[in-house]
Coordinates of C-alpha atoms (C1' of nucleotides) in Angstrom, one line a residue:
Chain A
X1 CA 10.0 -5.4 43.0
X2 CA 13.4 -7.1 41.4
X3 CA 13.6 -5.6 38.3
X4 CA 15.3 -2.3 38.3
X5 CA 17.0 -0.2 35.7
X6 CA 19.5 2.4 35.3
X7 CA 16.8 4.7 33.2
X8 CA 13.4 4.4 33.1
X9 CA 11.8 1.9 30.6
X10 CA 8.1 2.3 29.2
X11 CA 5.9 -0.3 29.6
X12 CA 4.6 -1.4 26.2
X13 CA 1.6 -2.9 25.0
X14 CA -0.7 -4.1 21.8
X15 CA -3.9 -2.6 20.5
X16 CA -5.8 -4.4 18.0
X17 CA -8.3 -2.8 15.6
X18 CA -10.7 -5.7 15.3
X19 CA -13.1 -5.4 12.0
X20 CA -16.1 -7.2 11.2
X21 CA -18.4 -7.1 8.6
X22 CA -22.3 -7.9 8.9
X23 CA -23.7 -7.8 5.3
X24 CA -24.5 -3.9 5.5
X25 CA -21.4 -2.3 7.4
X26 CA -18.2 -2.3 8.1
X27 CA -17.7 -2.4 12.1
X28 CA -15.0 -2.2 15.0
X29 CA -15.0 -3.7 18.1
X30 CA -14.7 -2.3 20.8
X31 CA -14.1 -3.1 24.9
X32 CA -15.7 -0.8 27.9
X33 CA -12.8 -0.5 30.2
X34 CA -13.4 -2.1 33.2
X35 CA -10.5 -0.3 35.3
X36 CA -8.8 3.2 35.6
X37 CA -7.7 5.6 33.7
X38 CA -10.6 6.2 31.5
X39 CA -12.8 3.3 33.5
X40 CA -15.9 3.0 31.5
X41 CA -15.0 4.7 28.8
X42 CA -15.2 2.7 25.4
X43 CA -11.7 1.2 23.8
X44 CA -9.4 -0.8 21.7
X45 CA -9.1 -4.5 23.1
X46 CA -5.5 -4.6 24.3
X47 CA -2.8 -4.8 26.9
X48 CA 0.7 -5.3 27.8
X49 CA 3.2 -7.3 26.1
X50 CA 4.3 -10.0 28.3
X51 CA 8.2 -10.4 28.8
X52 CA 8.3 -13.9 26.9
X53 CA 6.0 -13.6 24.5
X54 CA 6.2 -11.9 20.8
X55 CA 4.2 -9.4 19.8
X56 CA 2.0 -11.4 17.5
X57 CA 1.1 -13.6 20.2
X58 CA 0.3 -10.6 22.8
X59 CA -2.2 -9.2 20.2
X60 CA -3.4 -12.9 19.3
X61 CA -3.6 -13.3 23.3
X62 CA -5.2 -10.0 23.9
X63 CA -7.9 -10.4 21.4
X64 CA -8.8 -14.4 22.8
X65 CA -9.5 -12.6 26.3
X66 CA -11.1 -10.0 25.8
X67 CA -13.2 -11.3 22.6
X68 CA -13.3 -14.7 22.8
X69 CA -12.2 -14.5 18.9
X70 CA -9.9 -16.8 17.5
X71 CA -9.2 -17.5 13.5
X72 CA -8.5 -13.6 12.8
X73 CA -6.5 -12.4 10.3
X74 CA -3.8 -10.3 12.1
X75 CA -1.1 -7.7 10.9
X76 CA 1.1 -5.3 12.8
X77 CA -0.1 -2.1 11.9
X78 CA 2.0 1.3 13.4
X79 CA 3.5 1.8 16.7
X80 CA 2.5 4.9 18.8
X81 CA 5.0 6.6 21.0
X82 CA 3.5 10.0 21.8
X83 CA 4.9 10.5 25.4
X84 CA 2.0 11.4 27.1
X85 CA -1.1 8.9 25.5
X86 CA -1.0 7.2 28.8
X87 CA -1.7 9.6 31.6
X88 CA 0.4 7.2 34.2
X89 CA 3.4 6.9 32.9
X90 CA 4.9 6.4 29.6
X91 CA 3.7 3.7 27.8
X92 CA 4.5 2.8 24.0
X93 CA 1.4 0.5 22.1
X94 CA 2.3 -1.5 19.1
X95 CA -1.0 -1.3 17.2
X96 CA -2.7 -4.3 15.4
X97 CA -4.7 -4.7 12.2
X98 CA -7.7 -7.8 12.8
X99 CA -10.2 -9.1 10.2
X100 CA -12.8 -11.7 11.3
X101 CA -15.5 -13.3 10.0
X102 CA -18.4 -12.2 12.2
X103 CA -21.1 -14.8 10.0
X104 CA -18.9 -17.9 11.0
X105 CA -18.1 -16.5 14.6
X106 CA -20.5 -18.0 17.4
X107 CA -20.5 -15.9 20.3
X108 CA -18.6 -17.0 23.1
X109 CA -20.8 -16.8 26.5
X110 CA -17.8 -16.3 28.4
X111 CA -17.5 -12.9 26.9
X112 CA -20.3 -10.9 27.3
X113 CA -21.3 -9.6 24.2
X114 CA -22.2 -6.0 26.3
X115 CA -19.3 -5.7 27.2
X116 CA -17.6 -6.0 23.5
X117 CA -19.9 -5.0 21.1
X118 CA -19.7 -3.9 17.7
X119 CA -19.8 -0.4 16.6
X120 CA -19.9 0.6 13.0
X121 CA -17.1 2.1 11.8
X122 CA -18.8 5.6 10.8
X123 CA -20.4 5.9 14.2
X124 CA -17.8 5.8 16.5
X125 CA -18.2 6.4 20.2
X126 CA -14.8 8.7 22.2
X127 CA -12.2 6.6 22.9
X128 CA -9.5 6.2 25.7
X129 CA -6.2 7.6 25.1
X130 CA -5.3 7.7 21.3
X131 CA -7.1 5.0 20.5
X132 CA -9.0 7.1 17.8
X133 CA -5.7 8.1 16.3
X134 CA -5.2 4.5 15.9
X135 CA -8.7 3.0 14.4
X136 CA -8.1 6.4 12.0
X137 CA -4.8 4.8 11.0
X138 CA -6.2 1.5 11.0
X139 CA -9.2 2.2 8.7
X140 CA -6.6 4.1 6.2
X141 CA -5.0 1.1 5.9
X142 CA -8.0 -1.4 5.4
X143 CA -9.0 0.9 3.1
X144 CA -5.8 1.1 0.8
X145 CA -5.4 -2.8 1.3
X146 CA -8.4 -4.4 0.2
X147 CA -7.5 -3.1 -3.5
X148 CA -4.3 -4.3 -3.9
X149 CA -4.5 -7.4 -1.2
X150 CA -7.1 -9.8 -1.0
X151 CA -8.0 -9.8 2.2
X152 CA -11.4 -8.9 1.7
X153 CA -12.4 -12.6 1.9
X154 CA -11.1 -12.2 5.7
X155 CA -14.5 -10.4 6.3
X156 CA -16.9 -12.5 4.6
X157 CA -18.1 -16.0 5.2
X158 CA -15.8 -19.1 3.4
X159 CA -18.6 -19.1 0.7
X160 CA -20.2 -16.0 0.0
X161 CA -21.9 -14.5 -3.0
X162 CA -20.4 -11.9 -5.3
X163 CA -23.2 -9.6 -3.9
X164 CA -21.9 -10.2 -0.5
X165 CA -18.7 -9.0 -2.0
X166 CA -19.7 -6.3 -3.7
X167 CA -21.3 -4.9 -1.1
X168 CA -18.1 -5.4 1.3
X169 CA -15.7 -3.3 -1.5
X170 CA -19.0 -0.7 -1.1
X171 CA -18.9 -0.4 2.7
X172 CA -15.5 0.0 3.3
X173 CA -14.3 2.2 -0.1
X174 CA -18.0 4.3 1.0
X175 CA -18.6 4.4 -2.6
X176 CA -21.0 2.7 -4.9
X177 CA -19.6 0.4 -7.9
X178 CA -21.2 -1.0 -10.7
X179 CA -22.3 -4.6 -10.7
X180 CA -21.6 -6.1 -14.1
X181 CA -17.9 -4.4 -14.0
X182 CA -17.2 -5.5 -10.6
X183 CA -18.1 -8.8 -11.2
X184 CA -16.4 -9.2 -14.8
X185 CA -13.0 -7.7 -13.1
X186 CA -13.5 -10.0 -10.1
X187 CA -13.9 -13.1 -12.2
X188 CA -11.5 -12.2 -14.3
X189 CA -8.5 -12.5 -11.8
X190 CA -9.7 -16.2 -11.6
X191 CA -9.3 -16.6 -8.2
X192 CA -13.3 -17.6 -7.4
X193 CA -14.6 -21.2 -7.6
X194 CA -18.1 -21.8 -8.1
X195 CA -19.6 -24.1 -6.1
X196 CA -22.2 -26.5 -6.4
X197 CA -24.7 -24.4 -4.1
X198 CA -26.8 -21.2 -4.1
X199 CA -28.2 -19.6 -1.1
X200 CA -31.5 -20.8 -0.5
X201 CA -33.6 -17.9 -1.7
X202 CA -35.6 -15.9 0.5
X203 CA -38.2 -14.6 -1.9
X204 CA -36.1 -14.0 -4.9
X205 CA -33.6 -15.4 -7.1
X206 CA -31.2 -17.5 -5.3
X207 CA -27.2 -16.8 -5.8
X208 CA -24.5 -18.7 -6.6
X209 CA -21.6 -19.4 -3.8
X210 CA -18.4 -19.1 -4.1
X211 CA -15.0 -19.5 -2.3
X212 CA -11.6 -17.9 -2.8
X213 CA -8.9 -19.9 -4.3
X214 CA -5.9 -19.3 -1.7
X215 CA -3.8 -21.8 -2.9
X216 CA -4.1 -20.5 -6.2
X217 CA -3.4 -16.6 -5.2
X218 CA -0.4 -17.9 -3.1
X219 CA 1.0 -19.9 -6.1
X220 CA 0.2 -16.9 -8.4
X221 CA 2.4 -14.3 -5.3
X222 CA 5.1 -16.4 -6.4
X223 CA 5.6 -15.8 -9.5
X224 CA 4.9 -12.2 -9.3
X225 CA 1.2 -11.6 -9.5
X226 CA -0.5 -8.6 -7.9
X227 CA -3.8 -8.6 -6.7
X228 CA -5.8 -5.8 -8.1
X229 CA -8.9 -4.4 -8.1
Chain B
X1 CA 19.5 2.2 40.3
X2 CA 16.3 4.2 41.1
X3 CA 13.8 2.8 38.6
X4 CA 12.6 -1.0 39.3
X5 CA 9.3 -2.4 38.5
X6 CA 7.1 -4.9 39.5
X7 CA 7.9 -7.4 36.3
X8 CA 10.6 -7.0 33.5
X9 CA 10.5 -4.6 30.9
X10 CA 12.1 -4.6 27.5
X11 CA 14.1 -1.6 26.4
X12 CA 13.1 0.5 23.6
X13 CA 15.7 1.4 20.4
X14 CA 14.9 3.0 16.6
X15 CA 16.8 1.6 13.6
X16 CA 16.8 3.7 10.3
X17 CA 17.3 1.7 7.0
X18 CA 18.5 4.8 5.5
X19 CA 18.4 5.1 1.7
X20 CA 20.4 7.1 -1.0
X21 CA 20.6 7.2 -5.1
X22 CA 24.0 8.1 -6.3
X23 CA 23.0 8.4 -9.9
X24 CA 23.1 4.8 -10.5
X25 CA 22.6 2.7 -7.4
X26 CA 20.1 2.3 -4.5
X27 CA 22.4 2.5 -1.4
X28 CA 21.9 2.1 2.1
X29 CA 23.6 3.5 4.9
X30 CA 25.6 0.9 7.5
X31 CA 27.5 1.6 10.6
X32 CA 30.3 -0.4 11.9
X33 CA 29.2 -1.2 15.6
X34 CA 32.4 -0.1 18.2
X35 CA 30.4 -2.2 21.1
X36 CA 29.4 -5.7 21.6
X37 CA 27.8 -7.6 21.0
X38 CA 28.0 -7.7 17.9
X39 CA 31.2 -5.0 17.8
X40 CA 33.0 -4.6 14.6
X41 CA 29.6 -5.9 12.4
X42 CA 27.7 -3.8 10.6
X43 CA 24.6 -2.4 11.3
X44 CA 22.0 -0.4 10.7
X45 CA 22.4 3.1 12.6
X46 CA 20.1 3.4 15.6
X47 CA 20.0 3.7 19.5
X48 CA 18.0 3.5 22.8
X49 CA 14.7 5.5 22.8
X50 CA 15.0 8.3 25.8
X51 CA 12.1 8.5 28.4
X52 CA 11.4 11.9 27.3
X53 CA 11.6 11.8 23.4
X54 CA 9.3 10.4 20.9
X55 CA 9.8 7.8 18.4
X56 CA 10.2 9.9 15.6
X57 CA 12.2 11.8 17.5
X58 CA 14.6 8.9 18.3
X59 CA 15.3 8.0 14.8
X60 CA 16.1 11.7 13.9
X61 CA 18.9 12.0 16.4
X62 CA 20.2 9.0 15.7
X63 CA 20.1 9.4 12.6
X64 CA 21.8 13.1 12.8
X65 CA 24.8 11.4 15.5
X66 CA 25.7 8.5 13.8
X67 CA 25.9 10.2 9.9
X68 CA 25.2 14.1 10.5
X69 CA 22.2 14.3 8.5
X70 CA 19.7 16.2 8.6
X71 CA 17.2 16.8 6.0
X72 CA 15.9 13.1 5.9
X73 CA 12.4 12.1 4.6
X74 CA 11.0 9.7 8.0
X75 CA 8.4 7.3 8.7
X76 CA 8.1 5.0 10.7
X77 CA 8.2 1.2 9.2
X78 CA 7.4 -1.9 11.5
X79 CA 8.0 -2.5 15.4
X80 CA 10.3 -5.8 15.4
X81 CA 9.9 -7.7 18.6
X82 CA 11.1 -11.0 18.6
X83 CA 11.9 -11.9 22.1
X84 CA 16.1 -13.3 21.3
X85 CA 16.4 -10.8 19.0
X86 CA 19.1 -8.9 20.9
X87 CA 21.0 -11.6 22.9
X88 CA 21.5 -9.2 26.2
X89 CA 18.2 -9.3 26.9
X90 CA 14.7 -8.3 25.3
X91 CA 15.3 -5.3 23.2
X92 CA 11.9 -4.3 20.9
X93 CA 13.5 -2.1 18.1
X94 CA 11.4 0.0 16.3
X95 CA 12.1 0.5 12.4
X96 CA 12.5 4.0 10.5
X97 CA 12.4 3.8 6.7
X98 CA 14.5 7.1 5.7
X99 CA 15.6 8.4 2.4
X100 CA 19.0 11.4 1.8
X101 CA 19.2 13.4 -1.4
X102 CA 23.0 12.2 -1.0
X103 CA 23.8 14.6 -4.3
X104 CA 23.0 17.8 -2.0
X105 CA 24.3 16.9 1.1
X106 CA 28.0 17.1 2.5
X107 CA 29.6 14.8 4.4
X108 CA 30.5 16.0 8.3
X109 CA 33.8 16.1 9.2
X110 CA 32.3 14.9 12.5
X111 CA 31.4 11.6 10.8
X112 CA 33.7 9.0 9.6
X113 CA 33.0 8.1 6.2
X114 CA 34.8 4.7 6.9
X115 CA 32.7 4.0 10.1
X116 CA 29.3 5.4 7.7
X117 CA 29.8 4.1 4.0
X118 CA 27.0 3.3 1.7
X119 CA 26.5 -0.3 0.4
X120 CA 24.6 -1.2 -2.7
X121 CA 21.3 -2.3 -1.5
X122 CA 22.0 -5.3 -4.1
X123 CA 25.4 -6.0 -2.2
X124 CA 24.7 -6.1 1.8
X125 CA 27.6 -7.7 3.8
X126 CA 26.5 -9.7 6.9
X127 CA 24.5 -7.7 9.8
X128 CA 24.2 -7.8 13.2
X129 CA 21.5 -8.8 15.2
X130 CA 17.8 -8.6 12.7
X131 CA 19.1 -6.1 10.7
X132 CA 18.7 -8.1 7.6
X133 CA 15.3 -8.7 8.0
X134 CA 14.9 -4.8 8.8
X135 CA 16.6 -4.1 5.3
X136 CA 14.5 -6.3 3.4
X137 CA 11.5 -5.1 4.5
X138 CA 12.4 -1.5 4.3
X139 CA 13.3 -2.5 0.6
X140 CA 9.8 -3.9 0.5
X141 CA 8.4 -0.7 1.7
X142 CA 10.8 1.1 -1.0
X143 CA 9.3 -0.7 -4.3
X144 CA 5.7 -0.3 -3.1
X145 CA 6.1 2.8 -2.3
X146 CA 7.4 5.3 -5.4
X147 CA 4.4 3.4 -7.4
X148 CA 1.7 5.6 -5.3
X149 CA 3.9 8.4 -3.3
X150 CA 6.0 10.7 -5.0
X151 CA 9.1 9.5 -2.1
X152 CA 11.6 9.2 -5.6
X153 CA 12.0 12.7 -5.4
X154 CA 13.6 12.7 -1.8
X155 CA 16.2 10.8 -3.2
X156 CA 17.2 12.8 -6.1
X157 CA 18.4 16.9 -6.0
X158 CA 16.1 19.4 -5.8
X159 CA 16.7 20.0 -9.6
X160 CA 16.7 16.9 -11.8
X161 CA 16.4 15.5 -15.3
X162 CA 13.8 13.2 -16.7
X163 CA 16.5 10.7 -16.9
X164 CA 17.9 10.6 -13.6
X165 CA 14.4 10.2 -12.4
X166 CA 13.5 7.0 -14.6
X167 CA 17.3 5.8 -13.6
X168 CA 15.9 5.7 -9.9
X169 CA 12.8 4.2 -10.7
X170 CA 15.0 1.5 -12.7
X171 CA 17.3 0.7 -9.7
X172 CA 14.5 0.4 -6.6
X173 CA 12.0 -1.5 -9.1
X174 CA 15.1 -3.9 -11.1
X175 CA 13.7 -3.5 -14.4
X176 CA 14.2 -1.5 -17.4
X177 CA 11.4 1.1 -18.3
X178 CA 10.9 2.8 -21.8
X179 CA 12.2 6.2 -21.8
X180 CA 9.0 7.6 -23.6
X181 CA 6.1 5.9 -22.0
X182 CA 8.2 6.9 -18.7
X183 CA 8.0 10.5 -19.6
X184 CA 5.0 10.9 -21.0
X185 CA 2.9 9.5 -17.6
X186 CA 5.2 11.6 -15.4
X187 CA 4.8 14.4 -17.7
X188 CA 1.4 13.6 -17.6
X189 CA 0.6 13.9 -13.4
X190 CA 1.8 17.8 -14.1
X191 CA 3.3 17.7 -10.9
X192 CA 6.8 18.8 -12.9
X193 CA 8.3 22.2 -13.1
X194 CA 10.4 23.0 -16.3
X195 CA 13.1 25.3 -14.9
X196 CA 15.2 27.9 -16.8
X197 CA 18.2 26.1 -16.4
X198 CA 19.9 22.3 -18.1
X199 CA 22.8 20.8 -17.0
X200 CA 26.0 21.9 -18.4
X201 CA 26.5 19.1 -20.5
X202 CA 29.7 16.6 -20.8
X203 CA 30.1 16.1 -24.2
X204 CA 26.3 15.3 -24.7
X205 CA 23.1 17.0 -25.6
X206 CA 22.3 19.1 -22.1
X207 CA 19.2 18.1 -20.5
X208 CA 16.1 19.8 -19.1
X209 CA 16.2 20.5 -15.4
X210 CA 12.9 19.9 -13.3
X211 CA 11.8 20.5 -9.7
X212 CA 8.8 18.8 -8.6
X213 CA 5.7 20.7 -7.2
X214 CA 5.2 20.2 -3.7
X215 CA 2.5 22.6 -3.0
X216 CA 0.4 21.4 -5.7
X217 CA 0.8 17.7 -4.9
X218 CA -0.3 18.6 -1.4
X219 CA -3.4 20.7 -3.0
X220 CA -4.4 17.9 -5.4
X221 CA -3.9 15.4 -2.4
X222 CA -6.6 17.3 -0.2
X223 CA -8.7 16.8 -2.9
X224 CA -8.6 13.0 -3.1
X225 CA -5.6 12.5 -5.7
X226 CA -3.6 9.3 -5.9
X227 CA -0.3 9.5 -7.7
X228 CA -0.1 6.5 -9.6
X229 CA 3.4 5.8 -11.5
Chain C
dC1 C1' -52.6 -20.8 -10.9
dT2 C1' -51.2 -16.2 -11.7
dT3 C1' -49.2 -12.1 -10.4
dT4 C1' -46.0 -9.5 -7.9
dA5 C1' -41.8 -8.4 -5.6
dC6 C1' -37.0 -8.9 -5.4
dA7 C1' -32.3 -9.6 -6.0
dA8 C1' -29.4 -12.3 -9.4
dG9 C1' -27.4 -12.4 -13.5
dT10 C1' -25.8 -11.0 -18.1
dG11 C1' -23.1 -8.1 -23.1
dT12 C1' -21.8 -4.3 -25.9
dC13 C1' -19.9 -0.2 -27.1
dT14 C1' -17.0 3.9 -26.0
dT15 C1' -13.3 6.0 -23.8
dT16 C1' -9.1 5.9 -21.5
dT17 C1' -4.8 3.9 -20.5
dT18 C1' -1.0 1.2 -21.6
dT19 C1' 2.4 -0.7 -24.5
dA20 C1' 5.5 -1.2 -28.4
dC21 C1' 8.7 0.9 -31.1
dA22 C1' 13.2 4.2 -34.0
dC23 C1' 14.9 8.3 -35.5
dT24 C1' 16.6 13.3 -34.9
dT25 C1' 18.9 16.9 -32.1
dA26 C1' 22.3 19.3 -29.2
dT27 C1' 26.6 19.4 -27.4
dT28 C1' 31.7 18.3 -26.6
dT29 C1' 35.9 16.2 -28.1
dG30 C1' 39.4 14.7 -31.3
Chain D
dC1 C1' 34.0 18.8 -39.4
dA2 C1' 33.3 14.1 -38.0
dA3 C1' 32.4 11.1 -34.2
dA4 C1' 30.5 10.0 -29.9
dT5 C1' 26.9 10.4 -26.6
dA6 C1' 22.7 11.1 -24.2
dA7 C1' 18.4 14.0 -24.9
dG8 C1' 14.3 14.4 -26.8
dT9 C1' 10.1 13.3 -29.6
dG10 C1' 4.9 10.7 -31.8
dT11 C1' 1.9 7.3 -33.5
dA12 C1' -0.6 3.2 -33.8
dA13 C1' -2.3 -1.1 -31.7
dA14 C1' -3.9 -3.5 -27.7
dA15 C1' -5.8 -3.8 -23.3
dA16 C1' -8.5 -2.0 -19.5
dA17 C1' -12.0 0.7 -17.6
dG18 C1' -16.4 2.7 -17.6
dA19 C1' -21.2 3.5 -18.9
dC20 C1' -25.4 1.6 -19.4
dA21 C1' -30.9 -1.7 -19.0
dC22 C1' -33.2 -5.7 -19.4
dT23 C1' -34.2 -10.8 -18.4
dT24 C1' -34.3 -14.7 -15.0
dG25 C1' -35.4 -17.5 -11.0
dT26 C1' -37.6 -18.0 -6.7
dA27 C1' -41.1 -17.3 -2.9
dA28 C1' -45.0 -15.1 -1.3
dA29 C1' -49.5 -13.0 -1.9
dG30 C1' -53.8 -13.0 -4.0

DNA sequence: CTTTACAAGTGTCTTTTTTACACTTATTTG
DNA sequence: CAAATAAGTGTAAAAAAGACACTTGTAAAG
C-alpha cells in the first residue's frame, strides 16, 4: 500500500446516464451490480477514475465495459459530493450525459444483454446509492437540451424519418405536437437533406429519409446560429 | 501519514468564477496566489475540498476566506479533470459559478482589496493553472443563463431601476438592446415590483425603483413557467 | 381487381410575439 | 430660466407560432 496522504482523499468515480431511444420511448440503461454494496441491486454503469486517465475517457472506458457501446455521444453532466452516497467511504462521482443510437447498435455477445438492459425512462426500477438523484438530473437536462441543441439526431438512426423524429421530441418533452408545425419548423432550419430513399413500406405509405446536415449546423455555430425548436 | 491506499488518488479543490456588475461592467473576482506554484499569478479563488464537507460547502468557505462574502448566488459549474492540470500532481478541481450584488455588500477589512480586486471580465490578465478555461466557460454559463433564469437580479441591489437592469443585460450579452422593447417584455413577465421609492436623482429625471418577486417566480415556477428574456 | 387499412404528406388563416422607431418629461445645475 | 441629462412612453409592421382536416401512396385482404 504506497500511496499515503497527510488527509484523507475520496476516491472518485464516473456515472454515465446512457439513453436510447427505440421508436416508442425514451430509455436508460442500466447495470445489475454484480458486487457489494448494494450487490444486485440495479445501477448506473460506472466506476473509478483511473490515476492517468481524463475523465472523458473513464466514462468512455466505463461505458465500453460494461455496455459494449462505442460511438456515444458523451457530456459531463454534474458532479455529486454528498458525503455519505457511498456507504464505505467517501466517494465523489462525476456524472455523465450518453446518447446512443440503439437502431444502428448490434449487441455485443460479450455483454450480456441481462445483465444491462434497457429500462424506460418513466419506469424506473430503485437504484444504488444516488444514482436516482443523478438520472433525475440527467433527464432535466436531456430534456432542456434537445430544444435548443440538436442532439436529438444522437438518438435516432443516421437516416430516419421526420415521424421518427417527431415522435423522439414527443417521448422525451411527454407532450404531443402537431405534425404539419413540427415539420414546417424543422424544415425550416434547413438542416435536413432528403435522400434518395423511403423506408420500404410495411402496409402503408412509405416515408422519405433523411439525414442531418452536421457540417452545415457546425458552419452555421460559427457564425452565431442557435438551434431552436 | 496515516491515510495510504492501495493506488493513487487525486486530491479534490472548488474554484468560484465569482461575478459582479458595478453599474457598467461584468467583473470577476481574482486572487493573487501567495504559494507556488504558480505564486504571485492570479487566480481564481478556491481551495482543497475537506473530508467532511460537501462540495457546495467547499466553494462557500472559500469563497467567504478568500473575499469575506457571504450572500453569494452558487451552483456548481463543470468538474475539470485534466490529468497535468496542476503540475504537483493530479488535482480534479471542481468549478462554482457564483454571482455578488457588489452594490450592497462592504468590503472586509479582513480582506485585502489589493490581494481581491475585480477585473473586467473583457480584460482578464494571465491565470494560473486552467483557470482561463474555468472563466470562459463560467462566462458561457453567464450568457445562457439570464436568457431563461432570472440570475440578473443577483447581481444588481435589491432595489433597481429598469435601466440598470437592461445595462446588465447589455454588458453579459455585448450588445445593445432597445430601451422600450426591453421594458415592455420585462414588464411584461410581472415578476416586477414598483416600490414607493426613485432614486434621488443627479441632475436627471429620478427613476422608478423595482424589486423583483421572488415568491411569485417560485409559485409560477411550480407550475411549469419558463422565464424567457 | 377492388377495397380497406394505415401512416405520410400537405396549406391557410388567426393570433401572438418581435422588432423598429422618436419625442416628451422630470430633475439639477449654471 | 435655459441647458443638460437620463427617464419614460406607443404604434405599426413583420415574423413566428398555433390551430386545424383532407388527400396520397402502399400493402394486404377479400
Amino acid at each position: 500500500m504506497p500511496f499515503t496522504y497527510q488527509y484523507p482523499r475520496a476516491a472518485l468515480t464516473v456515472d454515465c446516464v446512457l439513453f436510447g431511444f427505440d421508436g416508442g420511448a425514451l430509455k436508460v440503461l442500466l447495470i445489475r451490480r454484480g458486487i457489494e454494496p448494494f450487490q444486485n441491486h440495479w445501477a448506473l454503469p460506472g466506476g473509478f477514475v483511473r490515476p492517468d486517465e481524463t475523465l472523458d475517457a473513464a466514462a468512455l472506458r466505463e461505458l465500453q465495459e460494461e455496455t459494449g457501446l462505442r460511438e456515444v455521444y458523451l457530456e459531463q453532466l454534474y458532479t455529486f459530493g454528498e458525503i455519505d452516497r457511498d456507504p464505505r467511504e467517501r466517494v465523489i462521482s462525476v456524472a455523465y450525459f450518453a446518447l446512443v443510437r440503439r437502431a444502428d447498435h448490434i449487441p455485443d455477445a460479450a455483454t450480456d444483454a441481462a445483465e444491462a438492459p434497457w429500462f424506460e425512462a418513466e419506469k424506473i426500477p430503485a437504484l444504488a446509492f444516488d444514482h436516482a438523484e443523478i438520472l433525475q438530473t440527467a433527464l432535466e437536462r436531456l430534456r432542456g437540451k434537445i430544444r435548443w441543441q440538436p442532439v436529438g439526431f444522437e438518438l435516432l438512426p443516421k437516416k430516419f424519418t421526420l415521424s421518427q423524429f417527431q415522435a423522439l421530441y414527443e417521448a422525451i418533452l411527454g407532450r404531443e405536437l402537431d405534425k404539419r408545425n413540427f415539420r414546417k419548423k424543422l424544415l425550416a432550419l434547413d438542416l435536413l437533406v432528403a435522400l434518395d430513399e423511403s423506408t420500404n413500406a410495411a402496409s402503408r405509405r412509405p416515408a422519405q429519409l433523411f439525414r442531418f446536415d452536421q457540417r452545415k449546423y457546425q458552419a452555421l455555430t460559427r457564425k452565431g446560429f442557435i438551434f431552436d425548436l
